[in-house]
Short mmCIF file of C-alpha atoms and ligand atoms in Angstrom, two decimals:
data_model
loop_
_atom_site.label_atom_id
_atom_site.label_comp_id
_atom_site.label_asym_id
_atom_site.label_seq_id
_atom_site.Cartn_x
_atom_site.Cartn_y
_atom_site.Cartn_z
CA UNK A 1 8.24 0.28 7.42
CA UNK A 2 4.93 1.79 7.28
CA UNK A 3 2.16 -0.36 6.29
CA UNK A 4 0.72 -0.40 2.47
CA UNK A 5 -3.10 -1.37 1.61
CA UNK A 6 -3.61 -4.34 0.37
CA UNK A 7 -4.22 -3.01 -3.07
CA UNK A 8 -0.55 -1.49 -3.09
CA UNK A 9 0.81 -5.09 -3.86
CA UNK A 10 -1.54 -5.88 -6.73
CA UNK A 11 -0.44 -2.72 -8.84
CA UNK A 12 1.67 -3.46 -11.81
CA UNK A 13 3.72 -1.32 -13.90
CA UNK A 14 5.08 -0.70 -17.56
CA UNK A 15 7.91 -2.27 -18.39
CA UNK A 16 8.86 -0.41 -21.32
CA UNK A 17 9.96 2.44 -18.21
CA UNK A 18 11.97 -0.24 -17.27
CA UNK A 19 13.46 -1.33 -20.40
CA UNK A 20 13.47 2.50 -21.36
CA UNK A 21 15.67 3.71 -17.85
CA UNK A 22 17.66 0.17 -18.33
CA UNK A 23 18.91 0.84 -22.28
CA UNK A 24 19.17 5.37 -20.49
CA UNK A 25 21.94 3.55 -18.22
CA UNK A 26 23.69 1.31 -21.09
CA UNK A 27 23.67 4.32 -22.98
CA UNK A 28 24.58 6.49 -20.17
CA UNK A 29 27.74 4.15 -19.51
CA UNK A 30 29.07 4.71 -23.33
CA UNK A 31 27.29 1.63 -24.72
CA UNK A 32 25.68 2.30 -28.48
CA UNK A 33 22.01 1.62 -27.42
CA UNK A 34 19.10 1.08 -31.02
CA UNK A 35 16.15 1.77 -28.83
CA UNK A 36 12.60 0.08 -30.14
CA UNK A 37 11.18 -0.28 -26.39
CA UNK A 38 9.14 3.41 -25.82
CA UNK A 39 6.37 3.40 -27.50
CA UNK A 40 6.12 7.17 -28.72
CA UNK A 41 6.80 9.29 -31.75
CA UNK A 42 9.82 10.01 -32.69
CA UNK A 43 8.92 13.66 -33.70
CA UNK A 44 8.78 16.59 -32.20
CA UNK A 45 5.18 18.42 -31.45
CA UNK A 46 4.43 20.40 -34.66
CA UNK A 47 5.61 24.03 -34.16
CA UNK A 48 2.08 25.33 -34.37
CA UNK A 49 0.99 23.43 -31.62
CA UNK A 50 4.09 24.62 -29.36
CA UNK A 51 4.08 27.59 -30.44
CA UNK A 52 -0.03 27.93 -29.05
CA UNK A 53 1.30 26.60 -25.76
CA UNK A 54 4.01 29.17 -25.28
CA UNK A 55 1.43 32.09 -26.51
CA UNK A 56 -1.16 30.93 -23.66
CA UNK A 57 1.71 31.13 -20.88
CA UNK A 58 2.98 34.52 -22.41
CA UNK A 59 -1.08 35.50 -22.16
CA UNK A 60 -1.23 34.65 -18.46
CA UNK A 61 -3.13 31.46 -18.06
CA UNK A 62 -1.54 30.15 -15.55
CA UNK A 63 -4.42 29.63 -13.44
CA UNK A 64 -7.49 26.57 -12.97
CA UNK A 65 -9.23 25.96 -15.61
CA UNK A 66 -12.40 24.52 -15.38
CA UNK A 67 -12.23 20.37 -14.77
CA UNK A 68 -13.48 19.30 -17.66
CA UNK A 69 -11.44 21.48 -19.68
CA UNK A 70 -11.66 25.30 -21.25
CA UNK A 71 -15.05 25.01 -23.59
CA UNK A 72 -12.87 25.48 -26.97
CA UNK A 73 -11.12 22.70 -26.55
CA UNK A 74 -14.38 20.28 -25.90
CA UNK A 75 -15.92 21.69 -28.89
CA UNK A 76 -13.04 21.40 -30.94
CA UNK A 77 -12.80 17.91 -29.71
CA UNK A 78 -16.38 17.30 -30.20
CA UNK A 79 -16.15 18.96 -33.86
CA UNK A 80 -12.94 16.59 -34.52
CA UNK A 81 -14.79 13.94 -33.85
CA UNK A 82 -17.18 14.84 -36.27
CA UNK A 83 -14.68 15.46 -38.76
CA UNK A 84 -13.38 12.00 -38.39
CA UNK A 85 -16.23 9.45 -37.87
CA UNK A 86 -18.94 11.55 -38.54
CA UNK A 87 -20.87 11.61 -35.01
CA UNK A 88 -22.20 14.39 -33.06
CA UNK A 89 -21.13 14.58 -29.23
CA UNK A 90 -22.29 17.35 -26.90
CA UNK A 91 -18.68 18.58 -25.52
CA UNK A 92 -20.67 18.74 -22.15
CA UNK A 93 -19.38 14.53 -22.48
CA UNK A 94 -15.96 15.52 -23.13
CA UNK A 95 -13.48 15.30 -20.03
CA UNK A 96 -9.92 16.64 -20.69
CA UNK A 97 -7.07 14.90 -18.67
CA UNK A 98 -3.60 14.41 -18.24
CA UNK A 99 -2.85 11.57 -21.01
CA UNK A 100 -4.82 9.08 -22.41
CA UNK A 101 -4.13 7.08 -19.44
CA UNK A 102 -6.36 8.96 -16.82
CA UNK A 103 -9.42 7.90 -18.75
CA UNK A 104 -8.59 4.48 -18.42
CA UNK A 105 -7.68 4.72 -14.45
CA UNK A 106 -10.87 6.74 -14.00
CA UNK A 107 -13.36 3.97 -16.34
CA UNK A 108 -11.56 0.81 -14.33
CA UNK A 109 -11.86 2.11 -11.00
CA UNK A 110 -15.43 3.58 -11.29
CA UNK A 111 -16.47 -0.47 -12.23
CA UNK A 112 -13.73 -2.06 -10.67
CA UNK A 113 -14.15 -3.73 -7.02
CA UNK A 114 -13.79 -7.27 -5.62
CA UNK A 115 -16.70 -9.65 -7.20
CA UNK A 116 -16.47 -7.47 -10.49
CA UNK A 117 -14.67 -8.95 -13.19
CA UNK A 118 -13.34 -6.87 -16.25
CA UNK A 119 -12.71 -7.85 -19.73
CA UNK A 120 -9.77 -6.45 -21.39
CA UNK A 121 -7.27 -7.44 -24.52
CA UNK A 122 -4.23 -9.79 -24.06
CA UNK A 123 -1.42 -9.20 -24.95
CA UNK A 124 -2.55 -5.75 -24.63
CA UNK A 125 -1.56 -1.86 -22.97
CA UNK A 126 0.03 -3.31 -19.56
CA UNK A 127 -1.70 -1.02 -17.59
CA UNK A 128 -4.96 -2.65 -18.28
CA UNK A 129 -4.23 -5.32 -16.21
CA UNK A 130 -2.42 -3.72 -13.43
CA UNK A 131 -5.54 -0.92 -12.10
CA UNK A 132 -8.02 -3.92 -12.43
CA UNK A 133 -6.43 -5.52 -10.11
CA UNK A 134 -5.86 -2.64 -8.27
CA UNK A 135 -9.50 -1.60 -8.58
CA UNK A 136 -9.84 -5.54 -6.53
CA UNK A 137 -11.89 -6.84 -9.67
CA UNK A 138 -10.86 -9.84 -11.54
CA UNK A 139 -8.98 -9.52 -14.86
CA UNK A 140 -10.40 -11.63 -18.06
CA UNK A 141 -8.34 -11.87 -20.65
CA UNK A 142 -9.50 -11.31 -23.83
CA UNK A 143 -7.81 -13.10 -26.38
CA UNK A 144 -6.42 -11.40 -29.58
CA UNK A 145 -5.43 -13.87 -32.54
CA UNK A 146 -2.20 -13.29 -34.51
CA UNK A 147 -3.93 -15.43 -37.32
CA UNK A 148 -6.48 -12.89 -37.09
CA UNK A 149 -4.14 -10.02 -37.15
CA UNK A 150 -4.43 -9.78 -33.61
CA UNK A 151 -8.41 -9.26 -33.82
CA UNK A 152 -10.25 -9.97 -31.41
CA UNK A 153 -13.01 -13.11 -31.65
CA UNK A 154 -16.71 -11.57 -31.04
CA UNK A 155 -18.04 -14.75 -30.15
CA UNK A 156 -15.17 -15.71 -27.88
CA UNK A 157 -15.28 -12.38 -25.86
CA UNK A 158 -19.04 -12.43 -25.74
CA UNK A 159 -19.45 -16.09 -24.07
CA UNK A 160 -16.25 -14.55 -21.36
CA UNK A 161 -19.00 -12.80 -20.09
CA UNK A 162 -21.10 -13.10 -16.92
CA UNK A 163 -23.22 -11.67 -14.49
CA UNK A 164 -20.17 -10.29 -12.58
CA UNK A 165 -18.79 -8.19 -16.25
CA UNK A 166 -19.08 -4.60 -15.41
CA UNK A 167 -16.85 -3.41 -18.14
CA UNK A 168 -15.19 -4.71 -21.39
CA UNK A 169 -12.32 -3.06 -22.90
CA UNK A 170 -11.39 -2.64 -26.63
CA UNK A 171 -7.91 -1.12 -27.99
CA UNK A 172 -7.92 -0.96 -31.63
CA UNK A 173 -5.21 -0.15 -33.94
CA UNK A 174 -3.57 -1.88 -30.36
CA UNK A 175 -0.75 -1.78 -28.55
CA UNK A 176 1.74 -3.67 -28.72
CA UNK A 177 0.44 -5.85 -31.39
CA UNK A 178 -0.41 -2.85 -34.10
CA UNK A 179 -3.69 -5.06 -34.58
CA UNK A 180 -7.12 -3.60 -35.92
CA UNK A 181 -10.63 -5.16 -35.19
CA UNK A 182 -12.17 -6.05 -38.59
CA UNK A 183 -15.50 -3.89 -38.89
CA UNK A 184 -17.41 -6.87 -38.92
CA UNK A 185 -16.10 -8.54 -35.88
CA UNK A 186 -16.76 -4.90 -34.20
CA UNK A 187 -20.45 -5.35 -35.74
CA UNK A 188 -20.96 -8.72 -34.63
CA UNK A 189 -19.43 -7.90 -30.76
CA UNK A 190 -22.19 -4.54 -30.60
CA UNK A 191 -24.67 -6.67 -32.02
CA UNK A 192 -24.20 -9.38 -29.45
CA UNK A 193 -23.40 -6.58 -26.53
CA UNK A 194 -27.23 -6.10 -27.30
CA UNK A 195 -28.10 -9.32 -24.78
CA UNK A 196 -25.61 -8.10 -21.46
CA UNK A 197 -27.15 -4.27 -21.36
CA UNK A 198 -25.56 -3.79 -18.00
CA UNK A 199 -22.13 -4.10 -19.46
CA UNK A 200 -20.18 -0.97 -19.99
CA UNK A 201 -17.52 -0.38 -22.78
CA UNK A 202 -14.46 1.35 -23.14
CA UNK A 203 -12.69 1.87 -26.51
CA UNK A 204 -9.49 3.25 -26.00
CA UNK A 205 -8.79 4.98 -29.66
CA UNK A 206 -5.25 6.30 -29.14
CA UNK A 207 -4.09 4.72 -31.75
CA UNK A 208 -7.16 5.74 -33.91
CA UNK A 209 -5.18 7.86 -36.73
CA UNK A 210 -2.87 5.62 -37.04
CA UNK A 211 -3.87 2.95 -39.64
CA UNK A 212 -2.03 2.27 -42.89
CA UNK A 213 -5.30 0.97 -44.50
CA UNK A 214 -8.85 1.29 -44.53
CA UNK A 215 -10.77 3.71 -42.14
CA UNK A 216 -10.74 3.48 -38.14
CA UNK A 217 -14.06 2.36 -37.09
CA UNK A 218 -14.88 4.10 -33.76
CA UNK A 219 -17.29 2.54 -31.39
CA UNK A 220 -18.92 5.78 -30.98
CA UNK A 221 -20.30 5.31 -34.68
CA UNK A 222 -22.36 2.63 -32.75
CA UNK A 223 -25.30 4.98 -30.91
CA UNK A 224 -27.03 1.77 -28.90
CA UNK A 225 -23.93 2.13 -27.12
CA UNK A 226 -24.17 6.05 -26.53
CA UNK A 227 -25.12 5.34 -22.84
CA UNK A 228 -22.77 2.78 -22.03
CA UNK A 229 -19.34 3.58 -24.26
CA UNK A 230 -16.46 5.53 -22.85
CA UNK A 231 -14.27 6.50 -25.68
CA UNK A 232 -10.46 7.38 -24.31
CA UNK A 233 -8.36 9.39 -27.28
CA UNK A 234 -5.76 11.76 -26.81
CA UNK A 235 -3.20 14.16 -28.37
CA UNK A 236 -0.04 11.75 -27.21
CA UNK A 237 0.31 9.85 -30.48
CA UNK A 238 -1.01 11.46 -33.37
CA UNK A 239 0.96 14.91 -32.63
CA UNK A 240 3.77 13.41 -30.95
CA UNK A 241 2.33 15.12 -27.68
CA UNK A 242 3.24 12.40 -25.04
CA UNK A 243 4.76 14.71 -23.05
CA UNK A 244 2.44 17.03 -22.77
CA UNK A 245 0.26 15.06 -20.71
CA UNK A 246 -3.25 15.60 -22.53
CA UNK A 247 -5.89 13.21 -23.20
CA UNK A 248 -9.72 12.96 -23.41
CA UNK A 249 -12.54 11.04 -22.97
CA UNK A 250 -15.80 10.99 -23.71
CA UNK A 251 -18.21 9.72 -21.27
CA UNK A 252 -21.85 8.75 -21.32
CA UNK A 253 -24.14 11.63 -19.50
CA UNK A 254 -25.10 9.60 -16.76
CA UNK A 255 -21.27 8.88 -15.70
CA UNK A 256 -19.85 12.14 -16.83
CA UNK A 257 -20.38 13.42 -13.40
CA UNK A 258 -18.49 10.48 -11.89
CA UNK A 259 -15.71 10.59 -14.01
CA UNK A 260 -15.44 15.05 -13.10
CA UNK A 261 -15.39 13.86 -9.50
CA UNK A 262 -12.51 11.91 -10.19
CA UNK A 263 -10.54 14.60 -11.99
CA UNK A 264 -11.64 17.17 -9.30
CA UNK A 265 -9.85 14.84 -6.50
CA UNK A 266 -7.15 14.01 -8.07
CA UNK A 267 -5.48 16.32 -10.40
CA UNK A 268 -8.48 19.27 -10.92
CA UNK A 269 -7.81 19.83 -14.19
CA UNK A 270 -5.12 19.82 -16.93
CA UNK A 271 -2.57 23.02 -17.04
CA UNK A 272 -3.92 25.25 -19.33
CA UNK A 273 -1.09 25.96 -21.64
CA UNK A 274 -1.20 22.01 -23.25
CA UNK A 275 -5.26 22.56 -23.51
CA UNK A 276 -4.24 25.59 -25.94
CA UNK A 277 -1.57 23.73 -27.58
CA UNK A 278 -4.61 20.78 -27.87
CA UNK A 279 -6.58 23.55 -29.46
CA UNK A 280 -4.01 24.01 -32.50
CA UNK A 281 -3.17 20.47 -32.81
CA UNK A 282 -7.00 20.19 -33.35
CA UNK A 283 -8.01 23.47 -35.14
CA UNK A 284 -4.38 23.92 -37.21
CA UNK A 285 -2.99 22.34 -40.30
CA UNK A 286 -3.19 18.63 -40.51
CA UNK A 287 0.35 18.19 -42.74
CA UNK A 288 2.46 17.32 -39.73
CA UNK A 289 0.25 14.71 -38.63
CA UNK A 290 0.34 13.48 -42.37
CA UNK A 291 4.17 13.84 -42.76
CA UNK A 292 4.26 11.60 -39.68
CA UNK A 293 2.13 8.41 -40.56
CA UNK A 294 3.83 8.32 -44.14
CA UNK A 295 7.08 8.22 -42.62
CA UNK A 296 5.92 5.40 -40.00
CA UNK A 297 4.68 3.82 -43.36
CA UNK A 298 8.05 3.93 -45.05
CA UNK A 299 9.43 2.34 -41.62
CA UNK A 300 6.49 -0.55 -41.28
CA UNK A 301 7.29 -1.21 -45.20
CA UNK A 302 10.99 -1.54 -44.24
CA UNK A 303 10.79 -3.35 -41.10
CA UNK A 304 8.14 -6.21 -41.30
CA UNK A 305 9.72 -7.99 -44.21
CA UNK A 306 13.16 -7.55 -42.41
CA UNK A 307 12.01 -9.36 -39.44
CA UNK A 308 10.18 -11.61 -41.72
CA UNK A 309 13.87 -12.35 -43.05
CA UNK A 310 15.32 -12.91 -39.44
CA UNK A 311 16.03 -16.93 -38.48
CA UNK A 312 13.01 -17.87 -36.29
CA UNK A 313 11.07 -14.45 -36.73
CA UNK A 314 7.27 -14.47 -38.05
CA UNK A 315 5.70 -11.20 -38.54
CA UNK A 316 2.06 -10.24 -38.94
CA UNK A 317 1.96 -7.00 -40.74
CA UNK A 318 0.45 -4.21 -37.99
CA UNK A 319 -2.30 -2.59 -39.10
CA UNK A 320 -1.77 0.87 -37.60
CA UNK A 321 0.13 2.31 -34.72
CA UNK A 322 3.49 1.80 -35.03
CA UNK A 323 4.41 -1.50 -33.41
CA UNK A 324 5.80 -4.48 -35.10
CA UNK A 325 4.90 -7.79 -32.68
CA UNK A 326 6.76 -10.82 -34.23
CA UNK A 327 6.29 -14.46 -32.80
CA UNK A 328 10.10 -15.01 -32.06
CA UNK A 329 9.15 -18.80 -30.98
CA UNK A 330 11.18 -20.29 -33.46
CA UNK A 331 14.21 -18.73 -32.56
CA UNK A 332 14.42 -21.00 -29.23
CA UNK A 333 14.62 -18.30 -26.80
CA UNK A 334 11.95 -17.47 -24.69
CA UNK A 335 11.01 -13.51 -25.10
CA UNK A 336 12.46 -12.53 -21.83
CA UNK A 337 15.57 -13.87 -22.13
CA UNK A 338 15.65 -12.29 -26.06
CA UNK A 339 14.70 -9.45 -24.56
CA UNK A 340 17.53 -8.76 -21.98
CA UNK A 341 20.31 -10.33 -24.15
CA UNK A 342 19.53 -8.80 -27.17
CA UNK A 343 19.49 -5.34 -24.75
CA UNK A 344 22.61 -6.71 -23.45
CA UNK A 345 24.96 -7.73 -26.00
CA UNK A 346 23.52 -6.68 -29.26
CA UNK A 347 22.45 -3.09 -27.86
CA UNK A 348 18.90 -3.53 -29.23
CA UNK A 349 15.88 -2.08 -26.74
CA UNK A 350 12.85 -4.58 -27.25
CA UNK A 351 10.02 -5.57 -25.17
CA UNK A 352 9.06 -9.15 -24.23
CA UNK A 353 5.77 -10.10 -25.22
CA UNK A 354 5.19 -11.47 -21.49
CA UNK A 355 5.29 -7.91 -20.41
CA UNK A 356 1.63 -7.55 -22.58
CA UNK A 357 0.40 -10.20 -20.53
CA UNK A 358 0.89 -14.12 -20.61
CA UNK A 359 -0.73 -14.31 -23.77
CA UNK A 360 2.45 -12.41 -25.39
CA UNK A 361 4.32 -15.21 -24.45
CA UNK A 362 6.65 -15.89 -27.71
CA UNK A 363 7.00 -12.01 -29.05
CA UNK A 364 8.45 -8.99 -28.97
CA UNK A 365 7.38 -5.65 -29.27
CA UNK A 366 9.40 -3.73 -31.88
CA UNK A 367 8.17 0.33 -32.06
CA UNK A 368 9.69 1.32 -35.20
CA UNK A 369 8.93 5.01 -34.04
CA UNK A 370 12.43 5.47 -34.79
CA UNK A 371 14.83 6.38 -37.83
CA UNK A 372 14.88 4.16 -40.59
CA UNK A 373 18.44 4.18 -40.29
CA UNK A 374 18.16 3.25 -36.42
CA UNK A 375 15.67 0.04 -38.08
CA UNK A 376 18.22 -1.06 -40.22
CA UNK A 377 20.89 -1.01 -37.76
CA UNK A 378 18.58 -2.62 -35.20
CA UNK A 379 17.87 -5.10 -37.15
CA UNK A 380 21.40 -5.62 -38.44
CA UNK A 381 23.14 -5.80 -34.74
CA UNK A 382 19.85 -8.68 -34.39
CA UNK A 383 20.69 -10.98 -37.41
CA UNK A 384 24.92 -11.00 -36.85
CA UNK A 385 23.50 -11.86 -32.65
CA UNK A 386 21.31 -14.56 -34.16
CA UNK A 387 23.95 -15.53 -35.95
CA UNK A 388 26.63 -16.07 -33.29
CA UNK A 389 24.31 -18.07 -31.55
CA UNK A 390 23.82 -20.57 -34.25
CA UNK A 391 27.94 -20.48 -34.82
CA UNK A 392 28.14 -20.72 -30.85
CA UNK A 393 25.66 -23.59 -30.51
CA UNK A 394 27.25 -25.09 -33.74
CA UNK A 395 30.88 -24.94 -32.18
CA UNK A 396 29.55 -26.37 -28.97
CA UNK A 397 27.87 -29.45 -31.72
CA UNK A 398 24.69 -28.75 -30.29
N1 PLP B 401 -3.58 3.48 -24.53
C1 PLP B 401 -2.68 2.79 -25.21
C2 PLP B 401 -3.11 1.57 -25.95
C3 PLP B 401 -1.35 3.20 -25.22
O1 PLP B 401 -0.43 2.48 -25.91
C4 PLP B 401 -0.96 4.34 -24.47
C5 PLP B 401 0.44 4.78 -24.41
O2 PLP B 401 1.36 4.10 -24.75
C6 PLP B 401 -1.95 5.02 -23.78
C7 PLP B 401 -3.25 4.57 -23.83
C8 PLP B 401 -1.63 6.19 -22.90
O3 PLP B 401 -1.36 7.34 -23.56
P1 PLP B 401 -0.93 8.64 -22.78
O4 PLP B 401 0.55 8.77 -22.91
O5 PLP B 401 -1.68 9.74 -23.48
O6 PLP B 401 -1.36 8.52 -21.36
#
C-alpha cells in the first residue's frame, strides 16, 4: 500500500453522495426510492443559459481562458452584484471557478495550518469541517440556534475567538438548516469583528436568492470588511447549474493574487462554454429563476406544516434555500438510525443531522427540491413507517 500524508486521514466527505449513490442502488435494484437527500434543484438550466453554452462550443472556444475568468463574465458578475445589494466591486476581485466549492477550498487552505483555528457554522455545509482539518487547523464550531431560526449568536461567535482565529465563516440562507442571520445579529457580529482586525471572513452566499422573505443581506454591503471578506456565490443553485461546475468569489485585492495562484495550480481556469452559459444566466431574463423560488415556495408551504403534523417531528420554518431541518428527537430514534431505516424500508432519502456536524444531532435534512407530488408521497410512506412502529412497539407492550 503506498503511503498517504497525514492530512489524507483527516479529510471528510459529503454524505448526501453517499446517501445519494445508496438510494441510485435501491432504485437501481427495482425499489421505489422518494429522494430528499441531494441538495440541488430539481429543474433543468433555463434554455437560454444552455442554449449560450452550446453557441460558445459551436463558436470554437474550446481553448484557456484566462484564470480568473473571460472579462464579461466578471463584469457581469460585478454588475449583478450591483443589481442585487447595491455595491460596487472592481471585477479585477472576481475569481471564476469550478462550483461554489473551490472558493471555499481555496479561502480554508490559504488560512488553514496547524496552530490556526477556524470558525465555521454547525450543523452546517459538511465540507466546512472536513478541508479545515485538512488544511491541519482546528475546527470551532459555531453554534446556530433552532430557537433562533438557526441564527447564529453574535456575541457567542465573537467571545469563540482568539489569537489563533484566522478565518470565520458565515453561510446564510444555510445549508442544511434553510436558516437566515437576522440583519441585526449580522450588524452586531461586523460591529464587534471591529476589535479582532486580523480575522478574515468568508460569507458563502449560495443560497443568497433564495429567501422566501425579506431581502438577503450580503456581507459585502459591510465596506470595513472590504479588505478582509471573501464572498463565495455561484450559478449552482439559483439556475439549477450544479452541474455545470461554475462558481465565484470575490476576494479582497491583497489576496486576489493568492487565491489566482491557486486556480492556476490546480484547475487553470473554468471551461469556457459554462462561463458563457454564466453570462446568460446573468445578463438574460430573470423569469426562470422566478418560476423556480415560487415553486420551492409552494413546496416549503406544503411541507413544513406536514412534518409539523408527523408524531415526534418539530419544524422551524426555513427561511430560504430549500431545506426543511426538523428536530426528529421526539420520535425516539436517533437521526442515523431514521436515516437508514426510513431509506430502507419506507424508501425515503433523508440526511441525518449528524452528517452537518455533532451539533445536528436530533434532525434531518429534508430538500424539498423535489415534486410536490414526490413531498406528499415522502411524507406519506414517513407517517404509515411511524406508524408501524408505534403498532410494532404497541404489540410488543412496550
Ligand atoms: N455552499 C453551500 C452552503 C452549499 O450547500 C453548496 C452545495 O450544496 C455549496 C457551497 C457548493 O456549491 P457548488 O455545487 O457550486 O460547488
Amino acid at each position: 500500500m503506498p503511503i498517504l500524508s497525514g492530512r489524507m486521514h483527516q479529510l471528510g466527505t459529503e454524505s448526501a453522495f453517499e446517501v445519494l449513490a445508496r438510494a441510485n442502488a435501491l432504485a437501481r435494484a427495482g425499489r421505489d426510492i422518494v429522494n430528499l437527500g441531494i441538495g440541488q434543484p430539481d429543474f433543468a438550466t433555463p434554455a437560454h443559459i444552455v442554449e449560450a453554452g452550446m453557441k460558445a462550443l459551436a463558436d470554437g472556444h474550446h481553448g484557456y481562458t484566462p484564470a480568473n475568468g473571460i472579462l464579461p463574465l466578471r463584469e457581469a458578475v460585478a454588475a449583478d452584484l450591483h443589481r442585487r445589494h447595491g455595491v460596487s466591486i472592481s471585477p479585477d476581485r472576481v475569481l471564476v471557478v469550478p462550483g461554489g466549492k473551490v472558493t471555499m477550498f481555496f479561502a480554508i487552505m490559504m488560512f488553514g495550518e496547524p496552530g490556526a483555528e477556524i470558525i465555521y457554522p454547525n450543523p452546517g455545509f459538511p465540507i466546512y469541517e472536513s478541508v479545515i482539518r485538512f488544511s491541519g487547523a482546528t475546527p470551532v464550531p459555531m453554534r446556530l440556534h433552532e430557537a433562533k431560526g438557526f441564527s447564529f449568536d453574535a456575541d457567542e461567535v465573537l467571545a469563540q475567538i482568539t489569537p489563533q482565529t484566522r478565518l470565520l465563516i458565515l453561510n446564510s440562507p444555510g445549508n442544511p438548516t434553510g436558516g437566515v442571520a437576522p440583519k441585526a445579529e449580522i450588524d452586531r457580529l461586523v460591529a464587534g469583528l471591529a476589535r479582532h482586525p486580523d480575522v478574515a471572513v468568508m460569507s458563502d452566499e449560495i443560497y443568497g436568492e433564495m429567501l422566501y422573505e425579506g431581502t438577503h443581506v450580503s456581507l459585502t454591503t459591510y465596506p470595513e470588511l472590504e479588505d478582509r471578506l471573501i464572498l463565495l456565490d455561484g450559478w449552482s443553485k439559483t439556475y439549477a447549474m450544479t452541474g455545470w461546475r461554475l462558481g465565484f468569489g470575490v476576494w479582497p485585492a491583497a489576496l486576489f493574487p493568492y487565491a489566482e495562484r491557486l486556480a492556476i495550480n490546480s484547475h487553470s481556469c473554468v471551461n469556457a462554454s459554462a462561463q458563457y452559459a454564466g453570462l446568460a444566466a446573468l445578463t438574460g431574463p430573470r423569469a426562470p429563476v422566478a418560476r423556480m423560488m415560487a415553486a420551492f415556495a409552494e413546496r416549503r408551504a406544503y411541507i413544513v406544516p406536514a412534518l409539523n403534523a408527523l408524531p415526534g417531528f418539530r419544524c422551524a420554518s426555513p427561511g430560504g434555500a430549500f431545506y426543511a431541518f426538523p428536530n426528529v428527537a421526539g420520535t425516539g430514534f436517533d437521526a442515523r438510525t431514521l436515516q437508514s431505516r426510513l431509506l430502507d424500508e419506507a424508501g425515503v432519502a433523508t440526511v441525518a443531522g449528524t452528517s452537518f456536524g455533532a451539533l445536528g444531532d436530533g434532525h434531518l435534512r429534508f430538500s424539498y427540491a423535489a415534486s410536490l407530488e414526490a413531498l406528499q408521497d415522502a411524507v406519506g410512506r414517513i407517517g404509515a413507517w411511524l406508524g408501524k412502529q408505534n403498532t410494532d412497539a404497541g404489540a410488543r407492550g412496550a
